[in-house]
CSV table of C-alpha atoms in Angstrom, one decimal:
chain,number,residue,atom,x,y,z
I,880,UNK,CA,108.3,80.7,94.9
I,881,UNK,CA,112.0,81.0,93.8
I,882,UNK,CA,114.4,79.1,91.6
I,883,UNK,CA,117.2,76.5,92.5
I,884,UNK,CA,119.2,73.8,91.6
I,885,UNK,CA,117.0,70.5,90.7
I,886,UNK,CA,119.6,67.3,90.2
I,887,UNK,CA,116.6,65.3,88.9
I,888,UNK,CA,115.5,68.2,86.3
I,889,UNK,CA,119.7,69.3,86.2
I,890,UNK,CA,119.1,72.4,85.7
I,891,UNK,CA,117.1,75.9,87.9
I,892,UNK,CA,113.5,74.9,88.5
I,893,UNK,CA,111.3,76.8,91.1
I,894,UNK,CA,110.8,75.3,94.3
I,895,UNK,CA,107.6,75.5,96.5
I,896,UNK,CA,108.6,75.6,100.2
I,897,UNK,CA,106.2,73.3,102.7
I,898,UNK,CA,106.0,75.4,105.9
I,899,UNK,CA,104.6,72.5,108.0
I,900,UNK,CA,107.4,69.9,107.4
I,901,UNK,CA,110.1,72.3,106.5
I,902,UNK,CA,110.6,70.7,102.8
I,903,UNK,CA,111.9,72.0,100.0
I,904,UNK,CA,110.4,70.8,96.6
I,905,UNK,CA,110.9,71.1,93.2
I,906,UNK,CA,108.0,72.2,91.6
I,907,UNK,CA,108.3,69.7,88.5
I,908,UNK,CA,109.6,66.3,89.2
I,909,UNK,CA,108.3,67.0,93.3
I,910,UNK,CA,112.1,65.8,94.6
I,911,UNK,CA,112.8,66.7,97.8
I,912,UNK,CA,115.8,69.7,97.9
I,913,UNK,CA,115.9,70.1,101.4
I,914,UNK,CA,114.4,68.6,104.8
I,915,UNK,CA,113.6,70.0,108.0
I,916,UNK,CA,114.8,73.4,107.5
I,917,UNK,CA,114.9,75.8,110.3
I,918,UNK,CA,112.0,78.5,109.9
I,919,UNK,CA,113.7,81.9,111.5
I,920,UNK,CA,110.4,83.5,111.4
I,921,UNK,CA,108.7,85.5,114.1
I,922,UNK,CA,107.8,82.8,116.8
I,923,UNK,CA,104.1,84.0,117.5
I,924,UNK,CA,103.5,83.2,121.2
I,925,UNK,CA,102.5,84.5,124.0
I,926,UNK,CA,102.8,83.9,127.9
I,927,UNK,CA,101.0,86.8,129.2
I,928,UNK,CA,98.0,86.2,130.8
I,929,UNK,CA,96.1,89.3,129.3
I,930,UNK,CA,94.7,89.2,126.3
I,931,UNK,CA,94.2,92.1,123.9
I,932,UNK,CA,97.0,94.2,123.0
I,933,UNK,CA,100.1,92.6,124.3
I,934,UNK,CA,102.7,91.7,121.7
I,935,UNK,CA,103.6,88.3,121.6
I,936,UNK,CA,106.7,88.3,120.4
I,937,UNK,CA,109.3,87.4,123.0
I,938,UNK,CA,112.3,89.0,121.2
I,939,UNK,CA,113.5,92.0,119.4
I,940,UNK,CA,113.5,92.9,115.6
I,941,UNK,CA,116.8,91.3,113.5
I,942,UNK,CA,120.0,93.8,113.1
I,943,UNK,CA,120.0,95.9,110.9
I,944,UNK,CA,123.9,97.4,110.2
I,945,UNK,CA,122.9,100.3,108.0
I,946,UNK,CA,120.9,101.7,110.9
I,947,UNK,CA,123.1,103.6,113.4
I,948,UNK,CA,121.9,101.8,116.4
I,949,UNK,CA,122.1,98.4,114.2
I,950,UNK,CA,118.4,98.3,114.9
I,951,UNK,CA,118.7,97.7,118.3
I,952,UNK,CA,116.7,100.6,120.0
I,953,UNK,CA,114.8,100.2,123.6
I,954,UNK,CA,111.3,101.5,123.2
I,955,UNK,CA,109.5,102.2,126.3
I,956,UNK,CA,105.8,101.4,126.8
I,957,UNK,CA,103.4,101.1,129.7
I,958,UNK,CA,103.1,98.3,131.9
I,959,UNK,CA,100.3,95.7,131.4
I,960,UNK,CA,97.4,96.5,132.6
I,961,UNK,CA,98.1,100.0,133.7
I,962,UNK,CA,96.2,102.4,131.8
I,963,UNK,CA,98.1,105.7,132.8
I,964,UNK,CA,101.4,105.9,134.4
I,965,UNK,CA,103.5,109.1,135.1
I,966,UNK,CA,106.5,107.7,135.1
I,967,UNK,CA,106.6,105.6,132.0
I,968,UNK,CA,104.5,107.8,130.1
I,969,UNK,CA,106.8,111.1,131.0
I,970,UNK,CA,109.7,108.7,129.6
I,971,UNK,CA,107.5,107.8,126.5
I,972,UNK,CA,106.8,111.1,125.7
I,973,UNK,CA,110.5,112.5,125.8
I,974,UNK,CA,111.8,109.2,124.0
I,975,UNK,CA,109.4,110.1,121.4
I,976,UNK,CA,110.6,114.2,121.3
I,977,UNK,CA,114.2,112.9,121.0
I,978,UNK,CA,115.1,112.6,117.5
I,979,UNK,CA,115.7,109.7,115.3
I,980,UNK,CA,118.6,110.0,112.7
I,981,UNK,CA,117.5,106.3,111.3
I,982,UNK,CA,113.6,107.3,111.1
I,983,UNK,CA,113.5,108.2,107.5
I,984,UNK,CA,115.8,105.1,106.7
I,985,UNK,CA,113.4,103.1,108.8
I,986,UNK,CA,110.6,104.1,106.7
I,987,UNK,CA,112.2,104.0,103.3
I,988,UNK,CA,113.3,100.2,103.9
I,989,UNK,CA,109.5,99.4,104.6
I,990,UNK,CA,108.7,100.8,101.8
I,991,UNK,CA,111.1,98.8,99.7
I,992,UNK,CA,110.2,95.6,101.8
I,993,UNK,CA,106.9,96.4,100.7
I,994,UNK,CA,107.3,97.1,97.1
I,995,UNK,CA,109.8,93.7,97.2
I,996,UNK,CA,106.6,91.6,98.7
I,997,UNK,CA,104.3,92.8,96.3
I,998,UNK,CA,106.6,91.7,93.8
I,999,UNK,CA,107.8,88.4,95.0
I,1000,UNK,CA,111.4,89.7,95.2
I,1001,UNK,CA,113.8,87.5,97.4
I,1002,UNK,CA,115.4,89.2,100.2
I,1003,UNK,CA,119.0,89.6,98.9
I,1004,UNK,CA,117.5,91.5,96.1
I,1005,UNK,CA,115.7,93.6,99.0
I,1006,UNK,CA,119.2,93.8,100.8
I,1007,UNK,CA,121.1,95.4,97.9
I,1008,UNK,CA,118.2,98.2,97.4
I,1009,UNK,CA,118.8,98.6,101.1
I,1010,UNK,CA,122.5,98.9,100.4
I,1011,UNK,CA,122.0,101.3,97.6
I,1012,UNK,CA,119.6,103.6,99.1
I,1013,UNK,CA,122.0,104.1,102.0
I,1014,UNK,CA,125.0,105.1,100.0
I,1015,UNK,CA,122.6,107.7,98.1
I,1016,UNK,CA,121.3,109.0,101.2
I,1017,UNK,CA,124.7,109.4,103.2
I,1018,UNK,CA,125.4,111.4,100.2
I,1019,UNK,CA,122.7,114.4,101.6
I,1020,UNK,CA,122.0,114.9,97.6
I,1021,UNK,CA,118.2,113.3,96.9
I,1022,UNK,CA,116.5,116.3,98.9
I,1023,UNK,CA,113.9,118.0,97.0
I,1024,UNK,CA,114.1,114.5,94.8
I,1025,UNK,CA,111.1,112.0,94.3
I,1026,UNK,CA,111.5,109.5,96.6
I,1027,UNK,CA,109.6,106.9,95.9
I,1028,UNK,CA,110.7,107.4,92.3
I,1029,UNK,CA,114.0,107.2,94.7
I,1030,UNK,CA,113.1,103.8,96.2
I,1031,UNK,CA,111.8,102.1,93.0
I,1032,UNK,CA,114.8,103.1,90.9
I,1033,UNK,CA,117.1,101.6,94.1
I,1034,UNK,CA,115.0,98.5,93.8
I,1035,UNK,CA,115.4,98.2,89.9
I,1036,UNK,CA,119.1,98.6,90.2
I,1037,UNK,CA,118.9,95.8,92.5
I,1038,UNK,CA,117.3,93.2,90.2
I,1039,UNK,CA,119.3,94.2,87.9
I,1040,UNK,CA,122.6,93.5,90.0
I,1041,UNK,CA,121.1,90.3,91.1
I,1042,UNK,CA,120.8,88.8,87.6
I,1043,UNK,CA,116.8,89.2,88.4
I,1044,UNK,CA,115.8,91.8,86.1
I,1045,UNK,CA,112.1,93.4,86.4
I,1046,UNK,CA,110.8,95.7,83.4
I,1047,UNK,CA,110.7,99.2,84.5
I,1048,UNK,CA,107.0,98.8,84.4
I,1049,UNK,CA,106.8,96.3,86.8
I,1050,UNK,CA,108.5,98.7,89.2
I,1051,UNK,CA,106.6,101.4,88.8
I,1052,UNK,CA,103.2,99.0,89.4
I,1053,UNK,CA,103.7,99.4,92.9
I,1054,UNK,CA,105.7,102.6,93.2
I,1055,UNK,CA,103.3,104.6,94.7
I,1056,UNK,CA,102.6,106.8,91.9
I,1057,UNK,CA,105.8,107.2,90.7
I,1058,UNK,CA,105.9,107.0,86.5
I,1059,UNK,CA,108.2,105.5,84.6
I,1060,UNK,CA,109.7,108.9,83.3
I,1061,UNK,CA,110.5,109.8,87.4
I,1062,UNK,CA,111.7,105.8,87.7
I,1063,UNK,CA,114.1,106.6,84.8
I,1064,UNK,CA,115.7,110.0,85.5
I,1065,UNK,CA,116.1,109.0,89.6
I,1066,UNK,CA,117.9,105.4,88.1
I,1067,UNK,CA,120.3,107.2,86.4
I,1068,UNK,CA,120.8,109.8,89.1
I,1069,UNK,CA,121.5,107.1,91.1
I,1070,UNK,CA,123.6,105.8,89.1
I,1071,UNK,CA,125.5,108.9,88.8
I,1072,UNK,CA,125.5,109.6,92.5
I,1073,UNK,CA,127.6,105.9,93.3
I,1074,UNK,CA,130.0,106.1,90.2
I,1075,UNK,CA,131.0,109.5,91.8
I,1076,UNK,CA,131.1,107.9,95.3
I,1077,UNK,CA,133.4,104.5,93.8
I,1078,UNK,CA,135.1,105.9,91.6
I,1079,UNK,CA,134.3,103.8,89.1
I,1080,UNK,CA,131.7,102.7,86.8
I,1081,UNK,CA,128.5,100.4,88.4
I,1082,UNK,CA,128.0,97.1,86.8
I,1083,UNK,CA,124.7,97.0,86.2
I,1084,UNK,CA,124.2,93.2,84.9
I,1085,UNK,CA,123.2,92.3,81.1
I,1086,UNK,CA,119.5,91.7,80.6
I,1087,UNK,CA,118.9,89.0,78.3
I,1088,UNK,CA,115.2,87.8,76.8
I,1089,UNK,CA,115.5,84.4,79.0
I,1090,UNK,CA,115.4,86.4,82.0
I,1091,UNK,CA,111.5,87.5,81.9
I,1092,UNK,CA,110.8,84.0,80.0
I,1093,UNK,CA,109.2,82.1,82.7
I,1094,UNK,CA,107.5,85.0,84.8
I,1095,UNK,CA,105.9,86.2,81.1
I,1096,UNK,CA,105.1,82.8,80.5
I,1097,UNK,CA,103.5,81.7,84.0
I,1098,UNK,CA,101.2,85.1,83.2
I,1099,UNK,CA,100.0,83.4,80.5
I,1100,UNK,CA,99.5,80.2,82.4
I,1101,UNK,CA,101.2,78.3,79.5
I,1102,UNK,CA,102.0,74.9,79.3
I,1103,UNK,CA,105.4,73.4,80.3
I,1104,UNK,CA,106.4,72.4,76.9
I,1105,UNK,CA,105.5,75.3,75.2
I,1106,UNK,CA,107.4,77.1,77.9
I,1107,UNK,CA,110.3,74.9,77.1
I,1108,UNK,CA,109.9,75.7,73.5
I,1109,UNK,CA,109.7,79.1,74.1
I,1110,UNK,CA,112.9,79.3,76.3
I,1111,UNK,CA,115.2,77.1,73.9
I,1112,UNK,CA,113.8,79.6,71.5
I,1113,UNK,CA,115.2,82.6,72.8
I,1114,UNK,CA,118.4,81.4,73.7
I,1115,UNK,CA,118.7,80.9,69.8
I,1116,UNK,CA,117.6,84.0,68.8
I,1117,UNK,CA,120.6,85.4,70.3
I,1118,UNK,CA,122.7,84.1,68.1
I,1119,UNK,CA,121.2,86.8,65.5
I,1120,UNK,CA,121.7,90.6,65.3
I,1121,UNK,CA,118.2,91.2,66.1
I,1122,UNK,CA,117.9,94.9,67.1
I,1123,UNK,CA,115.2,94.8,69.6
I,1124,UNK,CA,115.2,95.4,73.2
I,1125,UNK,CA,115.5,92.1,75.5
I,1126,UNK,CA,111.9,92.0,76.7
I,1127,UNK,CA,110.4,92.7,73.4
I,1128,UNK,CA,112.1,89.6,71.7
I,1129,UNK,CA,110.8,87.5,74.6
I,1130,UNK,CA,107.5,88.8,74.0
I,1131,UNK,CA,107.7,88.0,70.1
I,1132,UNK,CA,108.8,84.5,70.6
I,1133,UNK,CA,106.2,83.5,73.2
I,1134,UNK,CA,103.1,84.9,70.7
I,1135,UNK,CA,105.1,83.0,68.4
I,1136,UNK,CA,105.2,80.0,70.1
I,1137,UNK,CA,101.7,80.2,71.1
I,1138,UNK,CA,100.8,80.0,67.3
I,1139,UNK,CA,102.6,76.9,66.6
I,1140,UNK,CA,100.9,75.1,69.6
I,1141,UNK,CA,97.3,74.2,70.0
I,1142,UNK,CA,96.3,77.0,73.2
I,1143,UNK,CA,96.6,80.2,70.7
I,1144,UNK,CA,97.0,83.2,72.8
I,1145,UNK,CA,95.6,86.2,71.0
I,1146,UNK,CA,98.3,89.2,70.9
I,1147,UNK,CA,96.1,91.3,73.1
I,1148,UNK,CA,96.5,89.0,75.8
I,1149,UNK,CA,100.3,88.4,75.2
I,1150,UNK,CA,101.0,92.2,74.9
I,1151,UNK,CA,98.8,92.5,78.7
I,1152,UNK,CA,101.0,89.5,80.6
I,1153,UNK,CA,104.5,91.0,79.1
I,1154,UNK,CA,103.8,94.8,79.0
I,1155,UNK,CA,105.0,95.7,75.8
I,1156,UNK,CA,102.8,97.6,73.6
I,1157,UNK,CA,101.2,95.2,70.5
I,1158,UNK,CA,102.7,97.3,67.7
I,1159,UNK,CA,106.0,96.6,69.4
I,1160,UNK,CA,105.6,92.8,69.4
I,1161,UNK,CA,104.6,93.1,65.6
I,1162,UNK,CA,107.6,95.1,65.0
I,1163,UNK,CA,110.0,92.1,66.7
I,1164,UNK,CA,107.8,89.4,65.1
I,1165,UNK,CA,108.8,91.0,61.2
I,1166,UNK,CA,112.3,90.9,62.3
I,1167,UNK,CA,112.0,87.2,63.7
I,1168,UNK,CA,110.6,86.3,61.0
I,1169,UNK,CA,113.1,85.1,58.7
I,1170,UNK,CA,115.2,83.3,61.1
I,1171,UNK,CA,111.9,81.3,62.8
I,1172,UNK,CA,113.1,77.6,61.3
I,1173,UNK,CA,116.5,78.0,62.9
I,1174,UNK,CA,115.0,80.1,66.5
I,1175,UNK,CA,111.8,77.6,66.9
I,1176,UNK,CA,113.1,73.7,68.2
I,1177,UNK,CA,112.5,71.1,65.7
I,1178,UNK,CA,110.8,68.8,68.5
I,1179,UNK,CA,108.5,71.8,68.7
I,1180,UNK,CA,107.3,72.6,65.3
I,1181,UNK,CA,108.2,71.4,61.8
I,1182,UNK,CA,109.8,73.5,59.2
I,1183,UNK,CA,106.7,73.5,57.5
I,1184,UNK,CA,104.4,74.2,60.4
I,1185,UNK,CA,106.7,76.9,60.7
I,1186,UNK,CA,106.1,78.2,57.5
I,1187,UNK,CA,102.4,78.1,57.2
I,1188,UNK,CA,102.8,80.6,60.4
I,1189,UNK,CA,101.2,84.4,58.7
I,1190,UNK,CA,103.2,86.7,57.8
I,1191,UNK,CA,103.7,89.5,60.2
């Protein structure tokens, strides 16, 4: 699923996409955003008679401009039904000796395609790691380095850039064993490595609470006005010099917000959907705490349901 415009709701909603009739649909009021859109997907079909290993697509892979060749390689195979043939195996064989100057880029963008599937990432967000991982490898400077830490700090800066920020943690779940400490250092190599290339600082985005609000929620399979509480709730907090970081105030709010409604969600399980540590949520709570009747919505709670909340 992914987010857009609702002019029912009037305001970003996520949308469920209905392959069969090529509708888009908000996922709360069910209005239809688009009709009969054009599915540029892989067209699986086949007229070869044989059945077994033939490949039934009838056209090449997209274009790729970061590769040299723009992805647009001829690879030569066998002819059907011909188990051995000296020709186009002697071909084959010296294709394969020649050397590839995009084969290492080939296999780091599948492994950020991956990485972007496994996390429901859109495909501009997969684009811009891409674009990123390129520049740092034109550069001949990441040798020696970790590279999926590589790939999975060119992915974070992504989000990031795209005003779709994942927690560093998130990353690293499907980094291929890369920690969080390697994630770190190789962002900020990274970093490094293009401000020296541009000249100029990279603008990394602001990440605000809201921004991990409804996937933290949806973890929690919360209900839709408790997530509305929670969201209005944030966007108040920022109003207060609350010195927490971003992901840890959105984790205070929504155990917060959980208490005032009638699904309580134990911190345990709050701390387990957001990734933040419990003693952290605590922490934020305490400093919450004396600005809840102005943060929490009055349509939510009551000043004095709000006050018989315990004391962090």
């Amino acid at each position: 699923m992914s987010d857009a415009y609702c002019n029912d709701c009037k305001r970003n909603t996520e949308v469920v996409f209905d392959h069969s009739a090529g509708d888009t649909v908000c996922s709360e009021c069910g209005l239809v955003l688009e009709s009969h859109s054009i599915d540029e997907t892989s067209e699986w079909r086949t007229f070869a008679n044989e059945s077994g290993d033939n490949d039934p697509v009838r056209v090449g892979g997209p274009t790729n401009i970061l590769l040299n060749d723009g992805g647009l390689s001829t690879v030569i195979s066998k002819p059907n039904g011909v188990t051995s043939d000296f020709l186009s195996s002697s071909l084959g064989r010296w294709q394969n000796r020649g050397s590839n100057p995009d084969r290492s880029l080939i296999l780091a963008f599948k492994t950020i395609a991956t990485m972007s599937d496994r996390l429901g990432l859109v495909a501009t967000i997969k684009d811009r790691a891409n674009e990123i991982f390129k520049k740092v490898e034109d550069q001949k400077s990441s040798r020696g380095r970790n590279q999926d830490a590589i790939l999975a700090a060119c992915l974070y800066i992504a989000c990031r850039q795209e005003d779709k920020p994942r927690t560093v943690k998130e990353i690293c779940s499907v980094a291929n064993g890369a920690t969080k400490k390697e994630i770190g250092r190789a962002k900020e190599y990274i970093v490094k490595q293009l401000e020296l290339e541009m000249g100029q600082s990279v603008e990394m985005g602001t990440i605000h609470a809201g921004d991990f609000m409804r996937r933290f929620c949806s973890n929690l399979g919360m209900a839709n006005q408790t997530v509305k509480a929670a969201q209005e709730s944030v966007k108040k907090a920022e109003e207060f010099d609350i010195r927490r970081s971003p992901i840890s105030i959105a984790a205070a709010i929504i155990y917060i917000v959980t208490q005032l409604s009638d699904e309580k969600k134990p911190l345990k399980d709050v701390a387990l959907a957001t990734g933040v540590a419990e003693g952290t949520i605590r922490n934020s709570y305490k400093d919450l705490y004396p600005h809840l009747t102005k943060i929490i919505p009055t349509w939510y709670a009551q000043e004095d349901g709000i006050k018989n909340l315990g004391s962090p």
